[in-house]
Coordinates of C-alpha atoms in Angstrom, one line a residue:
Chain G
G1 CA 0.1 -0.1 -0.2
A2 CA 0.9 3.5 -0.1
G3 CA 1.3 4.2 3.5
V4 CA 2.4 2.2 6.7
S5 CA -0.4 -0.1 7.4
Q6 CA -0.6 -1.5 11.3
T7 CA -2.4 -4.3 12.3
P8 CA -4.4 -5.0 14.6
S9 CA -6.0 -1.4 14.4
N10 CA -7.7 -2.3 17.8
K11 CA -6.7 -5.2 20.2
V12 CA -8.8 -6.2 23.8
T13 CA -6.5 -8.6 25.7
E14 CA -6.2 -9.2 29.9
K15 CA -3.9 -9.1 31.9
G16 CA -1.1 -11.3 31.5
K17 CA -1.3 -12.2 28.0
Y18 CA 1.0 -12.0 25.5
V19 CA 0.0 -9.4 22.5
E20 CA 1.9 -8.8 19.1
L21 CA 1.3 -5.7 16.8
R22 CA 1.7 -5.4 13.2
C23 CA 4.1 -2.8 11.1
D24 CA 3.7 -2.7 6.9
P25 CA 6.3 -0.1 6.8
I26 CA 5.7 2.6 3.5
S27 CA 7.9 0.5 0.2
G28 CA 11.9 1.7 0.2
H29 CA 11.5 3.0 4.0
T30 CA 15.5 1.3 6.1
A31 CA 14.0 2.9 8.8
L32 CA 11.0 1.5 11.2
Y33 CA 10.2 3.4 14.4
W34 CA 7.4 2.7 17.7
Y35 CA 6.4 4.8 19.7
R36 CA 3.4 4.3 21.9
Q37 CA 0.5 7.1 22.6
S38 CA -1.0 7.6 26.1
L39 CA -4.4 9.3 27.1
G40 CA -3.8 12.7 27.0
Q41 CA 0.4 12.3 26.3
G42 CA 2.4 13.0 22.9
P43 CA 3.7 10.0 21.6
E44 CA 7.1 9.1 23.7
F45 CA 9.5 7.3 21.2
L46 CA 10.0 3.2 22.0
I47 CA 12.4 1.8 19.6
Y48 CA 14.0 2.4 15.9
F49 CA 15.1 -0.1 13.5
Q50 CA 17.8 0.3 10.3
G51 CA 17.3 -2.7 8.3
T52 CA 17.2 -5.7 10.4
G53 CA 18.8 -4.4 13.9
A54 CA 17.3 -2.3 16.3
A55 CA 19.4 0.6 16.1
D56 CA 18.1 2.5 19.6
D57 CA 15.7 0.5 22.1
S58 CA 16.2 3.0 24.8
G59 CA 12.9 3.9 25.1
L60 CA 11.5 -0.2 25.8
P61 CA 9.9 0.5 28.6
N62 CA 10.9 -3.1 30.4
D63 CA 12.3 -6.4 28.8
R64 CA 8.3 -7.1 28.3
F65 CA 8.7 -5.1 25.5
F66 CA 10.2 -6.8 22.1
A67 CA 10.4 -5.8 18.5
V68 CA 11.8 -7.8 15.1
R69 CA 12.1 -6.8 11.7
P70 CA 13.7 -9.7 10.7
E71 CA 13.9 -8.9 6.4
G72 CA 14.2 -4.9 7.5
S73 CA 10.9 -4.7 6.5
V74 CA 7.4 -5.7 8.6
S75 CA 8.1 -4.9 11.9
T76 CA 5.8 -6.5 14.7
L77 CA 6.0 -5.2 18.5
K78 CA 5.5 -7.9 20.9
I79 CA 4.4 -7.3 24.3
Q80 CA 4.4 -10.4 27.6
R81 CA 2.4 -10.5 30.5
T82 CA 0.4 -7.8 29.5
E83 CA -0.2 -5.2 32.0
R84 CA -3.3 -2.2 32.4
G85 CA -0.2 0.3 31.7
D86 CA 0.5 -0.9 28.7
S87 CA -2.8 0.0 27.4
A88 CA -1.9 2.7 25.0
V89 CA -2.0 3.4 21.1
Y90 CA 0.8 2.3 19.4
L91 CA 2.0 3.9 16.5
C92 CA 4.2 3.1 13.6
A93 CA 6.4 5.6 11.8
S94 CA 8.6 4.5 8.8
S95 CA 11.0 7.1 7.0
L96 CA 13.9 6.8 4.9
Q97 CA 17.6 6.6 6.4
P98 CA 18.2 9.8 8.4
G99 CA 20.8 12.0 7.8
Q100 CA 21.3 11.0 4.9
T101 CA 18.7 11.1 2.1
S102 CA 15.8 12.1 4.5
T103 CA 15.4 15.4 6.6
G104 CA 13.4 14.1 9.7
E105 CA 10.2 13.4 7.7
L106 CA 8.1 10.5 9.4
F107 CA 5.6 8.6 8.0
F108 CA 2.8 7.3 10.7
G109 CA 0.5 4.9 10.5
E110 CA -3.2 5.3 12.4
G111 CA -2.0 3.2 15.3
S112 CA -3.3 0.0 17.0
R113 CA -5.4 1.0 19.9
L114 CA -4.1 -2.2 23.2
T115 CA -6.7 -2.6 25.6
V116 CA -5.8 -4.7 29.0
L117 CA -8.5 -5.4 31.4
Chain T
A1 CA 19.0 16.2 25.9
Q2 CA 15.9 17.2 23.9
S3 CA 12.6 18.2 25.0
V4 CA 9.5 20.1 24.2
T5 CA 6.1 22.1 26.1
Q6 CA 3.3 23.1 24.7
L7 CA 1.4 25.7 26.4
G8 CA -2.3 25.4 26.4
S9 CA -3.5 21.8 26.3
H10 CA -6.6 23.4 24.4
V11 CA -7.4 26.6 22.7
S12 CA -10.9 27.9 21.1
V13 CA -10.8 29.9 18.3
S14 CA -13.3 31.2 15.9
E15 CA -13.5 31.0 12.5
G16 CA -11.2 33.2 10.6
A17 CA -9.9 34.0 13.7
L18 CA -5.6 33.7 13.6
V19 CA -4.3 30.5 15.0
L20 CA -1.2 30.4 17.7
L21 CA -0.3 27.2 18.9
R22 CA 3.0 27.3 21.6
C23 CA 6.0 25.0 21.8
N24 CA 9.3 25.9 23.4
Y25 CA 12.0 23.5 23.4
S26 CA 15.0 22.4 25.1
S27 CA 18.3 21.2 22.8
S28 CA 21.5 20.3 24.2
V29 CA 22.5 20.1 20.2
P30 CA 21.1 22.0 17.4
P31 CA 17.3 21.1 17.1
Y32 CA 15.1 20.0 14.2
L33 CA 11.8 20.8 14.7
F34 CA 8.6 19.6 13.8
W35 CA 4.2 20.2 13.9
Y36 CA 2.4 17.4 13.2
V37 CA -1.4 16.8 13.1
Q38 CA -3.5 14.5 14.6
Y39 CA -7.1 14.4 12.6
P40 CA -9.5 12.3 14.4
N41 CA -9.0 8.7 14.1
Q42 CA -6.3 8.8 11.4
G43 CA -2.0 8.7 12.1
L44 CA -0.2 11.8 12.7
Q45 CA 0.5 13.8 9.7
L46 CA 3.5 16.5 9.6
L47 CA 2.5 19.9 9.1
L48 CA 6.2 21.8 8.6
K49 CA 10.0 20.9 9.5
Y50 CA 13.0 23.0 10.9
T51 CA 15.7 21.9 9.8
S52 CA 19.0 24.7 9.9
A53 CA 17.5 26.5 6.8
A54 CA 15.2 29.5 7.2
T55 CA 13.5 30.5 10.4
L56 CA 10.4 31.2 8.5
V57 CA 8.7 27.4 7.6
K58 CA 5.6 27.6 6.1
G59 CA 3.5 24.0 5.9
I60 CA 0.6 22.7 3.8
N61 CA -2.8 24.1 5.2
G62 CA -1.9 27.5 5.0
F63 CA 0.1 26.9 8.7
E64 CA 3.6 28.4 9.6
A65 CA 6.5 28.6 12.0
E66 CA 8.9 30.5 12.7
F67 CA 12.3 29.1 14.9
K68 CA 13.3 31.8 17.6
K69 CA 16.2 30.7 18.9
S70 CA 17.0 33.2 21.5
E71 CA 13.2 32.5 22.6
T72 CA 13.8 28.9 22.6
S73 CA 10.0 28.7 20.5
F74 CA 8.9 27.0 17.8
H75 CA 5.1 28.7 17.8
L76 CA 2.4 27.5 14.4
T77 CA 0.8 30.0 13.8
K78 CA -2.6 30.8 11.0
P79 CA -3.9 34.0 9.5
S80 CA -7.1 32.5 9.5
A81 CA -8.7 29.2 11.2
H82 CA -11.3 26.9 9.0
M83 CA -13.7 24.6 10.7
S84 CA -11.5 21.8 8.7
D85 CA -8.4 23.2 11.0
A86 CA -9.8 21.4 13.7
A87 CA -7.0 18.0 15.4
E88 CA -4.5 18.0 17.8
Y89 CA -1.3 19.8 17.0
F90 CA 1.8 18.0 18.4
C91 CA 4.6 19.7 18.3
A92 CA 8.4 17.7 18.6
V93 CA 12.4 18.3 18.4
S94 CA 14.6 15.9 17.8
G95 CA 18.4 16.5 17.4
G96 CA 19.5 15.9 14.1
G97 CA 22.1 13.6 12.6
S98 CA 21.1 10.1 13.0
T99 CA 18.9 10.8 15.8
L100 CA 16.6 12.3 13.8
G101 CA 13.5 10.3 13.7
R102 CA 13.6 9.9 17.8
L103 CA 11.1 12.6 18.2
Y104 CA 10.7 13.7 21.5
F105 CA 7.0 15.2 21.7
G106 CA 4.6 17.7 23.4
R107 CA 1.4 16.8 25.2
G108 CA -0.6 18.3 21.9
T109 CA -3.0 20.8 21.8
Q110 CA -6.5 20.7 20.5
L111 CA -7.8 22.9 18.6
T112 CA -10.9 23.7 18.3
V113 CA -12.8 25.8 15.7
W114 CA -16.2 27.7 16.1
P115 CA -18.4 28.4 13.3

């Protein structure tokens, strides 16, 4: 597709369950980002991939959160043992490689709204 | 470190009135600054960006912002509000270079436009 695609758009789960959120970036974009937006807050950085590798995962809140991008395109954010505080909208964005051909414009998906009961 | 403060979580204006959304930043390196807009049930969309070129930046939909280093500000303005401008607006800063995509967002300002 033309834009960043995220699935599912909505996910309701129970405390303690495992969740996967998927992001399909814009074709040709080598950089991929995950952000988390809690109610009433701006997006907060979680992790950044350049190609297949996580270039910066310092925003992941704890070891229950993990993300992969095995082929340098689609990425999956994985949350283990979900807690009610994990409820938020998880945003994915992609861009051209920062610092070279890009001037920093991120293209965001519509997000995956996670609700942990 | 970088951070952004958006003054006013809600701004209301009449259609045709001036829109002014305030953003102040803190950055330990020369900043790259962005304004994003989020319409209901849609993803964030870039309005405009400052990347160390002209200090007055023009964006889409008639918006513009001026980078003022002495005031550490990057306020967003539009001369005449339109009903379609009602949305949430986020200011963001990054450190540039290899960290260009790591954005630090403000808490957002919800703009309401009255007829």
